[in-house]
């Protein structure tokens, strides 16, 4: 296997959990400074992503046997939550990177793991090309991976919502092969026949560049294809990990919106004349509302931490029961985090007042990001699975979205 050319500098290798969290906190502060401007101008964060890669943060789940820090889910979730407090778009871009790293951990051959883990430690990024438009539902994947007489494959299809693909060195592509078995093909971003179109025009997460990937008879060597369908033949944490990171992003948005609202009320909001107080921060009605919002955010953070611990517990001893517990815990975290993100980012204007609605401040980016990101997977179905589990002990399905 040969690597694609990358403009990224050689990456630092993070040693342990403490360093990973410290780096994430530092990056969140850096990313926060330019988040409003990038969103307003739809300025793609190439420089920021190169900095993220250079820190080594994208390699923190590489197994220790391959030179990585191999951090647990509880650390990875907190890394994503921290990054999302700084810039939710930037936090979303590497989500698929870690998901498809996990696919390699589960189904990659030793040779594939050795090669791709070295790529990641060198600072190279994975994107994604999985979702499709116009199909019956999200699991209706029509991109085809067809064998060639020479023992390779040809890849043909069109993908949408391909977050990270525009900035990637490698694009993992979800495709159907013989007998409709699900595979992941890892292809270079600049491979012949690959076109990545920057046509994302979502109202939120404006700088994720979650556009279109076109695959026109792309040649794929056999050693870049992973049998993803095997992931779902036994207990698995593929969906739990992916959803955990989504929940972490929502929790980060909620926390950032609450922090922004409190700062605005303390420093800029005027008290309502009927309150009788000199500052808005003394208004007991606002104090009550901030208390309610803080409870929602704290609950999201607590459920996120509990879910991450459940994933780590299941990873240590993976069975049908531990996998189910992890999936249900993650579902609960996702529901609460999504609710808190939308509520808090909307309430920001309620508590801060009219001035907060000025377009020049771009405070509405929190709500736009929250409302857009929480559409990934409907929480109403997560509540259904939680309810069935509580009432009848029915384990959630293994479709990879729980």
C-alpha atoms as a printed R data frame, in Angstrom:
    type eleno elety resid chain resno       x       y       z
1   ATOM     1    CA   UNK     A     1   0.000   0.000   0.000
2   ATOM     2    CA   UNK     A     2   1.185   3.489  -0.784
3   ATOM     3    CA   UNK     A     3   0.155   6.657   0.986
4   ATOM     4    CA   UNK     A     4  -1.390   9.741  -0.619
5   ATOM     5    CA   UNK     A     5   0.613  12.915  -0.622
6   ATOM     6    CA   UNK     A     6  -0.320  15.226   2.233
7   ATOM     7    CA   UNK     A     7   0.414  18.859   2.933
8   ATOM     8    CA   UNK     A     8   0.232  18.235   6.660
9   ATOM     9    CA   UNK     A     9   3.413  18.457   8.718
10  ATOM    10    CA   UNK     A    10   4.582  15.350  10.585
11  ATOM    11    CA   UNK     A    11   2.392  15.002  13.637
12  ATOM    12    CA   UNK     A    12   3.372  14.919  17.272
13  ATOM    13    CA   UNK     A    13   2.480  11.639  18.982
14  ATOM    14    CA   UNK     A    14   0.413  12.136  22.126
15  ATOM    15    CA   UNK     A    15   1.605   9.980  25.006
16  ATOM    16    CA   UNK     A    16  -1.360   9.559  27.315
17  ATOM    17    CA   UNK     A    17  -4.853  10.567  28.427
18  ATOM    18    CA   UNK     A    18  -3.764  13.661  30.340
19  ATOM    19    CA   UNK     A    19  -1.912  15.067  27.341
20  ATOM    20    CA   UNK     A    20  -4.859  14.353  25.041
21  ATOM    21    CA   UNK     A    21  -7.241  16.301  27.283
22  ATOM    22    CA   UNK     A    22  -4.801  19.172  27.749
23  ATOM    23    CA   UNK     A    23  -4.270  19.489  23.995
24  ATOM    24    CA   UNK     A    24  -8.017  19.395  23.338
25  ATOM    25    CA   UNK     A    25  -8.679  22.133  25.895
26  ATOM    26    CA   UNK     A    26  -5.953  24.313  24.383
27  ATOM    27    CA   UNK     A    27  -7.244  23.797  20.841
28  ATOM    28    CA   UNK     A    28 -10.794  24.611  21.933
29  ATOM    29    CA   UNK     A    29  -9.632  28.011  23.157
30  ATOM    30    CA   UNK     A    30  -7.754  28.671  19.920
31  ATOM    31    CA   UNK     A    31 -10.650  27.553  17.713
32  ATOM    32    CA   UNK     A    32 -13.193  29.591  19.698
33  ATOM    33    CA   UNK     A    33 -11.439  32.836  18.833
34  ATOM    34    CA   UNK     A    34 -12.231  32.590  15.119
35  ATOM    35    CA   UNK     A    35 -15.398  30.471  15.185
36  ATOM    36    CA   UNK     A    36 -17.918  33.286  14.694
37  ATOM    37    CA   UNK     A    37 -15.992  34.776  11.784
38  ATOM    38    CA   UNK     A    38 -15.440  31.438  10.053
39  ATOM    39    CA   UNK     A    39 -19.127  30.624  10.345
40  ATOM    40    CA   UNK     A    40 -20.277  34.027   9.089
41  ATOM    41    CA   UNK     A    41 -17.931  33.951   6.109
42  ATOM    42    CA   UNK     A    42 -18.195  30.185   5.505
43  ATOM    43    CA   UNK     A    43 -14.402  30.190   5.693
44  ATOM    44    CA   UNK     A    44 -13.195  26.584   5.563
45  ATOM    45    CA   UNK     A    45 -10.895  25.743   8.500
46  ATOM    46    CA   UNK     A    46  -7.973  24.227   6.596
47  ATOM    47    CA   UNK     A    47  -5.344  25.934   8.762
48  ATOM    48    CA   UNK     A    48  -7.122  24.890  11.939
49  ATOM    49    CA   UNK     A    49  -7.426  21.278  10.759
50  ATOM    50    CA   UNK     A    50  -3.740  21.164   9.904
51  ATOM    51    CA   UNK     A    51  -3.030  22.391  13.429
52  ATOM    52    CA   UNK     A    52  -5.347  19.704  14.822
53  ATOM    53    CA   UNK     A    53  -3.490  17.055  12.848
54  ATOM    54    CA   UNK     A    54  -0.080  18.348  13.877
55  ATOM    55    CA   UNK     A    55  -0.932  18.106  17.593
56  ATOM    56    CA   UNK     A    56  -1.387  14.352  17.246
57  ATOM    57    CA   UNK     A    57  -4.916  14.458  18.623
58  ATOM    58    CA   UNK     A    58  -6.228  12.470  15.647
59  ATOM    59    CA   UNK     A    59  -4.012   9.538  16.608
60  ATOM    60    CA   UNK     A    60  -5.051   9.111  20.234
61  ATOM    61    CA   UNK     A    61  -7.064   5.921  19.633
62  ATOM    62    CA   UNK     A    62  -4.258   4.119  17.793
63  ATOM    63    CA   UNK     A    63  -3.464   0.965  19.823
64  ATOM    64    CA   UNK     A    64  -0.346   1.030  21.955
65  ATOM    65    CA   UNK     A    65   1.028  -1.909  19.998
66  ATOM    66    CA   UNK     A    66   1.137   0.420  16.993
67  ATOM    67    CA   UNK     A    67   2.593   3.390  18.875
68  ATOM    68    CA   UNK     A    68  -0.542   5.258  19.920
69  ATOM    69    CA   UNK     A    69  -1.977   6.349  23.266
70  ATOM    70    CA   UNK     A    70  -5.041   4.077  22.874
71  ATOM    71    CA   UNK     A    71  -7.225   6.354  25.004
72  ATOM    72    CA   UNK     A    72 -10.556   4.990  26.254
73  ATOM    73    CA   UNK     A    73 -13.964   6.199  25.133
74  ATOM    74    CA   UNK     A    74 -14.369   8.417  28.193
75  ATOM    75    CA   UNK     A    75 -11.327  10.441  27.121
76  ATOM    76    CA   UNK     A    76 -12.292  10.539  23.451
77  ATOM    77    CA   UNK     A    77 -15.796  11.765  24.327
78  ATOM    78    CA   UNK     A    78 -14.388  14.533  26.498
79  ATOM    79    CA   UNK     A    79 -11.972  15.532  23.733
80  ATOM    80    CA   UNK     A    80 -14.922  15.977  21.354
81  ATOM    81    CA   UNK     A    81 -16.989  17.827  23.945
82  ATOM    82    CA   UNK     A    82 -14.125  20.245  24.542
83  ATOM    83    CA   UNK     A    83 -13.524  20.827  20.839
84  ATOM    84    CA   UNK     A    84 -17.240  21.487  20.298
85  ATOM    85    CA   UNK     A    85 -17.235  24.181  22.982
86  ATOM    86    CA   UNK     A    86 -14.778  26.003  20.753
87  ATOM    87    CA   UNK     A    87 -16.205  25.329  17.289
88  ATOM    88    CA   UNK     A    88 -18.912  22.745  16.618
89  ATOM    89    CA   UNK     A    89 -18.103  22.568  12.913
90  ATOM    90    CA   UNK     A    90 -14.450  21.788  13.585
91  ATOM    91    CA   UNK     A    91 -15.433  19.174  16.157
92  ATOM    92    CA   UNK     A    92 -17.729  17.456  13.668
93  ATOM    93    CA   UNK     A    93 -15.108  17.090  10.928
94  ATOM    94    CA   UNK     A    94 -12.975  14.398  12.663
95  ATOM    95    CA   UNK     A    95 -15.949  12.384  13.967
96  ATOM    96    CA   UNK     A    96 -15.841  10.019  10.992
97  ATOM    97    CA   UNK     A    97 -12.062   9.844  11.282
98  ATOM    98    CA   UNK     A    98 -12.377   8.054  14.613
99  ATOM    99    CA   UNK     A    99 -15.346   5.955  13.527
100 ATOM   100    CA   UNK     A   100 -13.459   4.520  10.566
101 ATOM   101    CA   UNK     A   101 -10.347   4.080  12.672
102 ATOM   102    CA   UNK     A   102 -12.538   1.878  14.835
103 ATOM   103    CA   UNK     A   103 -13.652  -0.121  11.796
104 ATOM   104    CA   UNK     A   104 -10.010  -0.910  11.109
105 ATOM   105    CA   UNK     A   105  -9.500  -1.975  14.724
106 ATOM   106    CA   UNK     A   106 -12.376  -4.413  14.426
107 ATOM   107    CA   UNK     A   107 -12.121  -5.799  10.898
108 ATOM   108    CA   UNK     A   108  -8.817  -4.699   9.406
109 ATOM   109    CA   UNK     A   109  -6.106  -7.253   8.744
110 ATOM   110    CA   UNK     A   110  -2.818  -6.917  10.660
111 ATOM   111    CA   UNK     A   111  -1.228  -5.465   7.523
112 ATOM   112    CA   UNK     A   112  -4.049  -2.942   7.052
113 ATOM   113    CA   UNK     A   113  -3.862  -1.920  10.689
114 ATOM   114    CA   UNK     A   114  -0.103  -1.480  10.562
115 ATOM   115    CA   UNK     A   115  -0.305   0.677   7.450
116 ATOM   116    CA   UNK     A   116  -3.280   2.862   8.308
117 ATOM   117    CA   UNK     A   117  -2.405   3.380  11.966
118 ATOM   118    CA   UNK     A   118   1.021   4.598  10.840
119 ATOM   119    CA   UNK     A   119  -0.733   6.967   8.429
120 ATOM   120    CA   UNK     A   120  -2.829   8.394  11.241
121 ATOM   121    CA   UNK     A   121   0.138   8.827  13.561
122 ATOM   122    CA   UNK     A   122   1.855  10.706  10.746
123 ATOM   123    CA   UNK     A   123  -1.015  13.220  10.782
124 ATOM   124    CA   UNK     A   124  -3.125  12.008   7.883
125 ATOM   125    CA   UNK     A   125  -6.895  12.349   8.106
126 ATOM   126    CA   UNK     A   126  -9.848  10.110   7.271
127 ATOM   127    CA   UNK     A   127 -13.029  11.667   5.914
128 ATOM   128    CA   UNK     A   128 -16.178   9.775   5.025
129 ATOM   129    CA   UNK     A   129 -18.418   8.922   2.095
130 ATOM   130    CA   UNK     A   130 -21.347   6.970   3.442
131 ATOM   131    CA   UNK     A   131 -24.748   8.684   3.121
132 ATOM   132    CA   UNK     A   132 -26.670   8.794  -0.154
133 ATOM   133    CA   UNK     A   133 -29.581  10.875  -1.421
134 ATOM   134    CA   UNK     A   134 -32.704   9.599  -3.107
135 ATOM   135    CA   UNK     A   135 -32.585   6.105  -1.634
136 ATOM   136    CA   UNK     A   136 -35.341   4.441   0.364
137 ATOM   137    CA   UNK     A   137 -33.699   5.087   3.733
138 ATOM   138    CA   UNK     A   138 -30.291   5.694   5.335
139 ATOM   139    CA   UNK     A   139 -29.330   1.993   5.242
140 ATOM   140    CA   UNK     A   140 -30.135   1.704   1.527
141 ATOM   141    CA   UNK     A   141 -26.562   1.930   0.219
142 ATOM   142    CA   UNK     A   142 -26.309   1.643  -3.570
143 ATOM   143    CA   UNK     A   143 -22.653   2.454  -4.194
144 ATOM   144    CA   UNK     A   144 -21.099  -0.672  -5.702
145 ATOM   145    CA   UNK     A   145 -17.755  -2.340  -5.129
146 ATOM   146    CA   UNK     A   146 -17.210  -4.699  -8.066
147 ATOM   147    CA   UNK     A   147 -14.313  -7.177  -8.391
148 ATOM   148    CA   UNK     A   148 -11.947  -7.001 -11.352
149 ATOM   149    CA   UNK     A   149 -10.199  -9.917 -13.091
150 ATOM   150    CA   UNK     A   150  -6.894  -8.671 -11.649
151 ATOM   151    CA   UNK     A   151  -8.103  -9.160  -8.077
152 ATOM   152    CA   UNK     A   152  -8.833  -5.518  -7.298
153 ATOM   153    CA   UNK     A   153 -12.153  -3.649  -7.186
154 ATOM   154    CA   UNK     A   154 -13.966  -0.876  -9.019
155 ATOM   155    CA   UNK     A   155 -15.998   1.624  -7.020
156 ATOM   156    CA   UNK     A   156 -18.939   3.541  -8.482
157 ATOM   157    CA   UNK     A   157 -21.522   5.748  -6.800
158 ATOM   158    CA   UNK     A   158 -22.358   9.165  -5.386
159 ATOM   159    CA   UNK     A   159 -22.294  10.189  -1.742
160 ATOM   160    CA   UNK     A   160 -23.691  13.175   0.110
161 ATOM   161    CA   UNK     A   161 -23.213  14.765   3.555
162 ATOM   162    CA   UNK     A   162 -19.590  13.649   3.259
163 ATOM   163    CA   UNK     A   163 -18.177  15.493   6.254
164 ATOM   164    CA   UNK     A   164 -14.405  15.597   6.236
165 ATOM   165    CA   UNK     A   165 -13.936  14.318   2.686
166 ATOM   166    CA   UNK     A   166 -12.813  17.673   1.313
167 ATOM   167    CA   UNK     A   167 -10.047  17.884   3.929
168 ATOM   168    CA   UNK     A   168  -9.117  14.188   3.968
169 ATOM   169    CA   UNK     A   169  -6.058  12.259   2.894
170 ATOM   170    CA   UNK     A   170  -8.104   9.054   2.868
171 ATOM   171    CA   UNK     A   171 -11.836   8.734   2.222
172 ATOM   172    CA   UNK     A   172 -13.509   5.637   3.684
173 ATOM   173    CA   UNK     A   173 -16.381   4.744   1.343
174 ATOM   174    CA   UNK     A   174 -19.348   2.624   2.420
175 ATOM   175    CA   UNK     A   175 -20.302   0.310  -0.436
176 ATOM   176    CA   UNK     A   176 -22.043  -2.950  -1.268
177 ATOM   177    CA   UNK     A   177 -20.095  -5.825  -2.770
178 ATOM   178    CA   UNK     A   178 -21.124  -9.396  -3.641
179 ATOM   179    CA   UNK     A   179 -24.488 -10.437  -2.189
180 ATOM   180    CA   UNK     A   180 -24.936  -6.850  -1.003
181 ATOM   181    CA   UNK     A   181 -22.414  -7.336   1.805
182 ATOM   182    CA   UNK     A   182 -21.347  -4.020   3.318
183 ATOM   183    CA   UNK     A   183 -17.686  -3.059   2.920
184 ATOM   184    CA   UNK     A   184 -15.529  -0.002   3.534
185 ATOM   185    CA   UNK     A   185 -13.065   0.981   0.815
186 ATOM   186    CA   UNK     A   186 -10.287   3.334   1.942
187 ATOM   187    CA   UNK     A   187  -9.341   5.451  -1.063
188 ATOM   188    CA   UNK     A   188  -6.945   8.386  -1.452
189 ATOM   189    CA   UNK     A   189  -8.638  11.774  -1.687
190 ATOM   190    CA   UNK     A   190  -6.817  12.442  -4.974
191 ATOM   191    CA   UNK     A   191  -7.382   9.022  -6.576
192 ATOM   192    CA   UNK     A   192  -8.411   9.041 -10.275
193 ATOM   193    CA   UNK     A   193 -12.181   9.043 -10.582
194 ATOM   194    CA   UNK     A   194 -12.773  10.713  -7.200
195 ATOM   195    CA   UNK     A   195 -14.443  14.134  -7.220
196 ATOM   196    CA   UNK     A   196 -15.166  15.980  -3.972
197 ATOM   197    CA   UNK     A   197 -17.588  18.868  -4.416
198 ATOM   198    CA   UNK     A   198 -17.828  21.671  -1.864
199 ATOM   199    CA   UNK     A   199 -21.599  22.124  -2.233
200 ATOM   200    CA   UNK     A   200 -22.717  21.951   1.411
201 ATOM   201    CA   UNK     A   201 -25.178  24.773   2.111
202 ATOM   202    CA   UNK     A   202 -26.619  23.815   5.489
203 ATOM   203    CA   UNK     A   203 -27.917  26.550   7.754
204 ATOM   204    CA   UNK     A   204 -25.675  25.223  10.524
205 ATOM   205    CA   UNK     A   205 -22.254  23.602  10.730
206 ATOM   206    CA   UNK     A   206 -21.441  25.806   7.801
207 ATOM   207    CA   UNK     A   207 -17.721  25.062   7.652
208 ATOM   208    CA   UNK     A   208 -17.787  21.256   7.760
209 ATOM   209    CA   UNK     A   209 -17.860  21.157   3.937
210 ATOM   210    CA   UNK     A   210 -20.235  18.194   4.143
211 ATOM   211    CA   UNK     A   211 -20.734  18.050   0.408
212 ATOM   212    CA   UNK     A   212 -20.795  15.513  -2.395
213 ATOM   213    CA   UNK     A   213 -18.329  12.765  -3.305
214 ATOM   214    CA   UNK     A   214 -18.588  11.277  -6.807
215 ATOM   215    CA   UNK     A   215 -16.944   7.939  -7.510
216 ATOM   216    CA   UNK     A   216 -16.512   7.180 -11.182
217 ATOM   217    CA   UNK     A   217 -15.049   3.721 -11.734
218 ATOM   218    CA   UNK     A   218 -12.408   4.221  -9.034
219 ATOM   219    CA   UNK     A   219  -9.814   1.456  -8.871
220 ATOM   220    CA   UNK     A   220  -9.377   0.084  -5.349
221 ATOM   221    CA   UNK     A   221  -6.657  -2.432  -4.446
222 ATOM   222    CA   UNK     A   222  -7.944  -5.394  -2.449
223 ATOM   223    CA   UNK     A   223  -5.788  -4.494   0.540
224 ATOM   224    CA   UNK     A   224  -7.724  -1.254   0.997
225 ATOM   225    CA   UNK     A   225 -11.099  -2.961   1.446
226 ATOM   226    CA   UNK     A   226 -12.488  -3.994   4.840
227 ATOM   227    CA   UNK     A   227 -15.488  -6.355   5.312
228 ATOM   228    CA   UNK     A   228 -17.632  -4.061   7.455
229 ATOM   229    CA   UNK     A   229 -20.623  -6.428   7.384
230 ATOM   230    CA   UNK     A   230 -18.757  -8.706   9.789
231 ATOM   231    CA   UNK     A   231 -18.941  -5.946  12.405
232 ATOM   232    CA   UNK     A   232 -22.640  -6.602  12.897
233 ATOM   233    CA   UNK     A   233 -22.571 -10.387  13.116
234 ATOM   234    CA   UNK     A   234 -21.899 -10.318  16.860
235 ATOM   235    CA   UNK     A   235 -21.998  -7.845  19.729
236 ATOM   236    CA   UNK     A   236 -20.441  -4.584  18.603
237 ATOM   237    CA   UNK     A   237 -19.730  -1.034  19.719
238 ATOM   238    CA   UNK     A   238 -19.481   0.550  16.275
239 ATOM   239    CA   UNK     A   239 -22.755   2.443  16.601
240 ATOM   240    CA   UNK     A   240 -22.273   3.232  20.283
241 ATOM   241    CA   UNK     A   241 -18.917   4.884  19.675
242 ATOM   242    CA   UNK     A   242 -20.149   6.860  16.665
243 ATOM   243    CA   UNK     A   243 -23.219   8.084  18.560
244 ATOM   244    CA   UNK     A   244 -21.168   8.841  21.661
245 ATOM   245    CA   UNK     A   245 -19.110  11.326  19.666
246 ATOM   246    CA   UNK     A   246 -22.271  12.915  18.258
247 ATOM   247    CA   UNK     A   247 -23.601  13.252  21.809
248 ATOM   248    CA   UNK     A   248 -20.319  14.830  22.892
249 ATOM   249    CA   UNK     A   249 -20.602  17.450  20.160
250 ATOM   250    CA   UNK     A   250 -24.167  18.299  21.233
251 ATOM   251    CA   UNK     A   251 -23.067  18.531  24.874
252 ATOM   252    CA   UNK     A   252 -20.244  20.851  23.836
253 ATOM   253    CA   UNK     A   253 -22.629  23.125  21.943
254 ATOM   254    CA   UNK     A   254 -24.948  23.287  24.955
255 ATOM   255    CA   UNK     A   255 -22.096  24.164  27.301
256 ATOM   256    CA   UNK     A   256 -20.735  26.836  24.963
257 ATOM   257    CA   UNK     A   257 -24.161  28.419  24.478
258 ATOM   258    CA   UNK     A   258 -24.727  28.573  28.242
259 ATOM   259    CA   UNK     A   259 -21.304  30.146  28.808
260 ATOM   260    CA   UNK     A   260 -21.944  32.703  26.056
261 ATOM   261    CA   UNK     A   261 -25.376  33.539  27.480
262 ATOM   262    CA   UNK     A   262 -24.047  34.042  30.996
263 ATOM   263    CA   UNK     A   263 -21.225  36.276  29.802
264 ATOM   264    CA   UNK     A   264 -23.634  38.342  27.714
265 ATOM   265    CA   UNK     A   265 -26.079  38.838  30.574
266 ATOM   266    CA   UNK     A   266 -23.281  39.766  32.992
267 ATOM   267    CA   UNK     A   267 -21.653  42.302  30.664
268 ATOM   268    CA   UNK     A   268 -24.137  43.535  28.069
269 ATOM   269    CA   UNK     A   269 -27.797  42.896  28.928
270 ATOM   270    CA   UNK     A   270 -29.893  45.622  30.512
271 ATOM   271    CA   UNK     A   271 -32.253  44.791  33.375
272 ATOM   272    CA   UNK     A   272 -35.972  44.837  32.660
273 ATOM   273    CA   UNK     A   273 -37.318  48.047  34.213
274 ATOM   274    CA   UNK     A   274 -39.943  46.220  36.296
275 ATOM   275    CA   UNK     A   275 -37.357  44.061  38.052
276 ATOM   276    CA   UNK     A   276 -36.110  46.905  40.245
277 ATOM   277    CA   UNK     A   277 -32.497  45.735  39.922
278 ATOM   278    CA   UNK     A   278 -29.497  47.621  38.610
279 ATOM   279    CA   UNK     A   279 -28.160  44.734  36.512
280 ATOM   280    CA   UNK     A   280 -29.728  41.941  34.486
281 ATOM   281    CA   UNK     A   281 -27.671  39.368  36.373
282 ATOM   282    CA   UNK     A   282 -29.570  40.228  39.586
283 ATOM   283    CA   UNK     A   283 -33.006  39.563  38.077
284 ATOM   284    CA   UNK     A   284 -34.438  36.542  39.954
285 ATOM   285    CA   UNK     A   285 -36.389  35.441  36.875
286 ATOM   286    CA   UNK     A   286 -33.160  35.268  34.866
287 ATOM   287    CA   UNK     A   287 -31.391  33.546  37.742
288 ATOM   288    CA   UNK     A   288 -34.132  30.904  37.742
289 ATOM   289    CA   UNK     A   289 -33.813  30.369  34.003
290 ATOM   290    CA   UNK     A   290 -30.044  30.022  34.181
291 ATOM   291    CA   UNK     A   291 -30.470  27.467  36.923
292 ATOM   292    CA   UNK     A   292 -32.818  25.440  34.738
293 ATOM   293    CA   UNK     A   293 -30.481  25.621  31.758
294 ATOM   294    CA   UNK     A   294 -27.508  24.655  33.882
295 ATOM   295    CA   UNK     A   295 -29.377  21.561  35.078
296 ATOM   296    CA   UNK     A   296 -30.024  20.535  31.471
297 ATOM   297    CA   UNK     A   297 -26.357  20.982  30.535
298 ATOM   298    CA   UNK     A   298 -25.118  19.206  33.666
299 ATOM   299    CA   UNK     A   299 -27.455  16.298  32.949
300 ATOM   300    CA   UNK     A   300 -26.115  16.081  29.406
301 ATOM   301    CA   UNK     A   301 -22.520  16.060  30.646
302 ATOM   302    CA   UNK     A   302 -23.283  13.460  33.321
303 ATOM   303    CA   UNK     A   303 -25.085  11.119  30.911
304 ATOM   304    CA   UNK     A   304 -22.281  11.554  28.387
305 ATOM   305    CA   UNK     A   305 -19.700  10.518  30.992
306 ATOM   306    CA   UNK     A   306 -21.847   7.573  32.077
307 ATOM   307    CA   UNK     A   307 -22.298   6.453  28.481
308 ATOM   308    CA   UNK     A   308 -18.567   6.631  27.827
309 ATOM   309    CA   UNK     A   309 -17.908   4.500  30.894
310 ATOM   310    CA   UNK     A   310 -20.463   1.965  29.635
311 ATOM   311    CA   UNK     A   311 -18.684   1.799  26.287
312 ATOM   312    CA   UNK     A   312 -15.348   1.247  28.021
313 ATOM   313    CA   UNK     A   313 -16.851  -1.456  30.228
314 ATOM   314    CA   UNK     A   314 -18.278  -3.228  27.189
315 ATOM   315    CA   UNK     A   315 -14.987  -2.930  25.310
316 ATOM   316    CA   UNK     A   316 -13.219  -4.697  28.178
317 ATOM   317    CA   UNK     A   317 -15.675  -7.617  28.084
318 ATOM   318    CA   UNK     A   318 -17.832  -7.526  24.973
319 ATOM   319    CA   UNK     A   319 -21.022  -9.571  25.191
320 ATOM   320    CA   UNK     A   320 -24.572  -9.103  23.957
321 ATOM   321    CA   UNK     A   321 -25.509  -7.736  27.371
322 ATOM   322    CA   UNK     A   322 -22.613  -5.298  27.791
323 ATOM   323    CA   UNK     A   323 -23.022  -4.068  24.209
324 ATOM   324    CA   UNK     A   324 -26.732  -3.480  24.827
325 ATOM   325    CA   UNK     A   325 -26.027  -1.591  28.046
326 ATOM   326    CA   UNK     A   326 -23.531   0.600  26.208
327 ATOM   327    CA   UNK     A   327 -25.905   1.322  23.330
328 ATOM   328    CA   UNK     A   328 -28.762   2.230  25.682
329 ATOM   329    CA   UNK     A   329 -26.497   4.442  27.787
330 ATOM   330    CA   UNK     A   330 -25.284   6.233  24.660
331 ATOM   331    CA   UNK     A   331 -28.856   6.628  23.404
332 ATOM   332    CA   UNK     A   332 -29.823   8.274  26.696
333 ATOM   333    CA   UNK     A   333 -26.837  10.617  26.483
334 ATOM   334    CA   UNK     A   334 -27.660  11.527  22.897
335 ATOM   335    CA   UNK     A   335 -31.289  12.351  23.719
336 ATOM   336    CA   UNK     A   336 -30.355  14.583  26.651
337 ATOM   337    CA   UNK     A   337 -27.438  16.270  24.878
338 ATOM   338    CA   UNK     A   338 -29.512  17.007  21.782
339 ATOM   339    CA   UNK     A   339 -32.333  18.431  23.877
340 ATOM   340    CA   UNK     A   340 -29.959  20.546  25.962
341 ATOM   341    CA   UNK     A   341 -28.127  21.869  22.896
342 ATOM   342    CA   UNK     A   342 -31.292  23.026  21.127
343 ATOM   343    CA   UNK     A   343 -32.926  24.413  24.282
344 ATOM   344    CA   UNK     A   344 -29.884  26.263  25.581
345 ATOM   345    CA   UNK     A   345 -28.866  27.744  22.243
346 ATOM   346    CA   UNK     A   346 -32.419  29.013  21.758
347 ATOM   347    CA   UNK     A   347 -32.768  30.282  25.331
348 ATOM   348    CA   UNK     A   348 -29.588  32.307  24.859
349 ATOM   349    CA   UNK     A   349 -31.717  34.976  23.147
350 ATOM   350    CA   UNK     A   350 -34.500  34.718  25.705
351 ATOM   351    CA   UNK     A   351 -32.146  35.527  28.591
352 ATOM   352    CA   UNK     A   352 -29.764  37.898  26.793
353 ATOM   353    CA   UNK     A   353 -32.384  40.126  25.209
354 ATOM   354    CA   UNK     A   354 -32.897  41.934  21.925
355 ATOM   355    CA   UNK     A   355 -29.300  42.965  21.352
356 ATOM   356    CA   UNK     A   356 -28.228  39.323  21.229
357 ATOM   357    CA   UNK     A   357 -30.172  38.928  17.996
358 ATOM   358    CA   UNK     A   358 -27.867  41.258  16.072
359 ATOM   359    CA   UNK     A   359 -26.594  39.379  13.064
360 ATOM   360    CA   UNK     A   360 -23.162  40.954  13.469
361 ATOM   361    CA   UNK     A   361 -22.688  39.082  16.768
362 ATOM   362    CA   UNK     A   362 -23.518  35.753  15.112
363 ATOM   363    CA   UNK     A   363 -24.752  34.241  18.357
364 ATOM   364    CA   UNK     A   364 -27.368  32.366  16.377
365 ATOM   365    CA   UNK     A   365 -24.612  30.021  15.170
366 ATOM   366    CA   UNK     A   366 -25.039  28.005  18.368
367 ATOM   367    CA   UNK     A   367 -28.697  27.315  17.606
368 ATOM   368    CA   UNK     A   368 -28.026  26.708  13.899
369 ATOM   369    CA   UNK     A   369 -25.242  24.267  14.736
370 ATOM   370    CA   UNK     A   370 -27.347  22.513  17.372
371 ATOM   371    CA   UNK     A   371 -30.455  22.281  15.217
372 ATOM   372    CA   UNK     A   372 -28.454  21.001  12.231
373 ATOM   373    CA   UNK     A   373 -26.273  18.524  14.084
374 ATOM   374    CA   UNK     A   374 -29.115  17.015  16.124
375 ATOM   375    CA   UNK     A   375 -30.823  15.994  12.884
376 ATOM   376    CA   UNK     A   376 -28.207  13.269  12.333
377 ATOM   377    CA   UNK     A   377 -30.294  10.554  13.971
378 ATOM   378    CA   UNK     A   378 -33.837  11.084  15.297
379 ATOM   379    CA   UNK     A   379 -33.868  10.976  19.090
380 ATOM   380    CA   UNK     A   380 -37.488   9.779  19.075
381 ATOM   381    CA   UNK     A   381 -36.248   6.359  17.966
382 ATOM   382    CA   UNK     A   382 -33.611   6.321  20.666
383 ATOM   383    CA   UNK     A   383 -36.339   6.919  23.247
384 ATOM   384    CA   UNK     A   384 -38.243   3.981  21.755
385 ATOM   385    CA   UNK     A   385 -35.286   1.646  22.184
386 ATOM   386    CA   UNK     A   386 -34.699   2.873  25.735
387 ATOM   387    CA   UNK     A   387 -38.352   2.247  26.585
388 ATOM   388    CA   UNK     A   388 -38.366  -1.275  25.155
389 ATOM   389    CA   UNK     A   389 -35.170  -2.104  27.015
390 ATOM   390    CA   UNK     A   390 -36.619  -0.928  30.326
391 ATOM   391    CA   UNK     A   391 -40.013  -2.625  29.890
392 ATOM   392    CA   UNK     A   392 -39.127  -5.932  28.270
393 ATOM   393    CA   UNK     A   393 -35.344  -6.164  28.273
394 ATOM   394    CA   UNK     A   394 -35.314  -5.999  24.479
395 ATOM   395    CA   UNK     A   395 -31.785  -5.347  23.328
396 ATOM   396    CA   UNK     A   396 -31.336  -2.579  20.739
397 ATOM   397    CA   UNK     A   397 -30.686  -3.666  17.139
398 ATOM   398    CA   UNK     A   398 -27.178  -3.987  15.705
399 ATOM   399    CA   UNK     A   399 -27.667  -1.627  12.773
400 ATOM   400    CA   UNK     A   400 -24.808   0.670  13.758
401 ATOM   401    CA   UNK     A   401 -26.836   3.797  14.625
402 ATOM   402    CA   UNK     A   402 -27.198   3.023  18.328
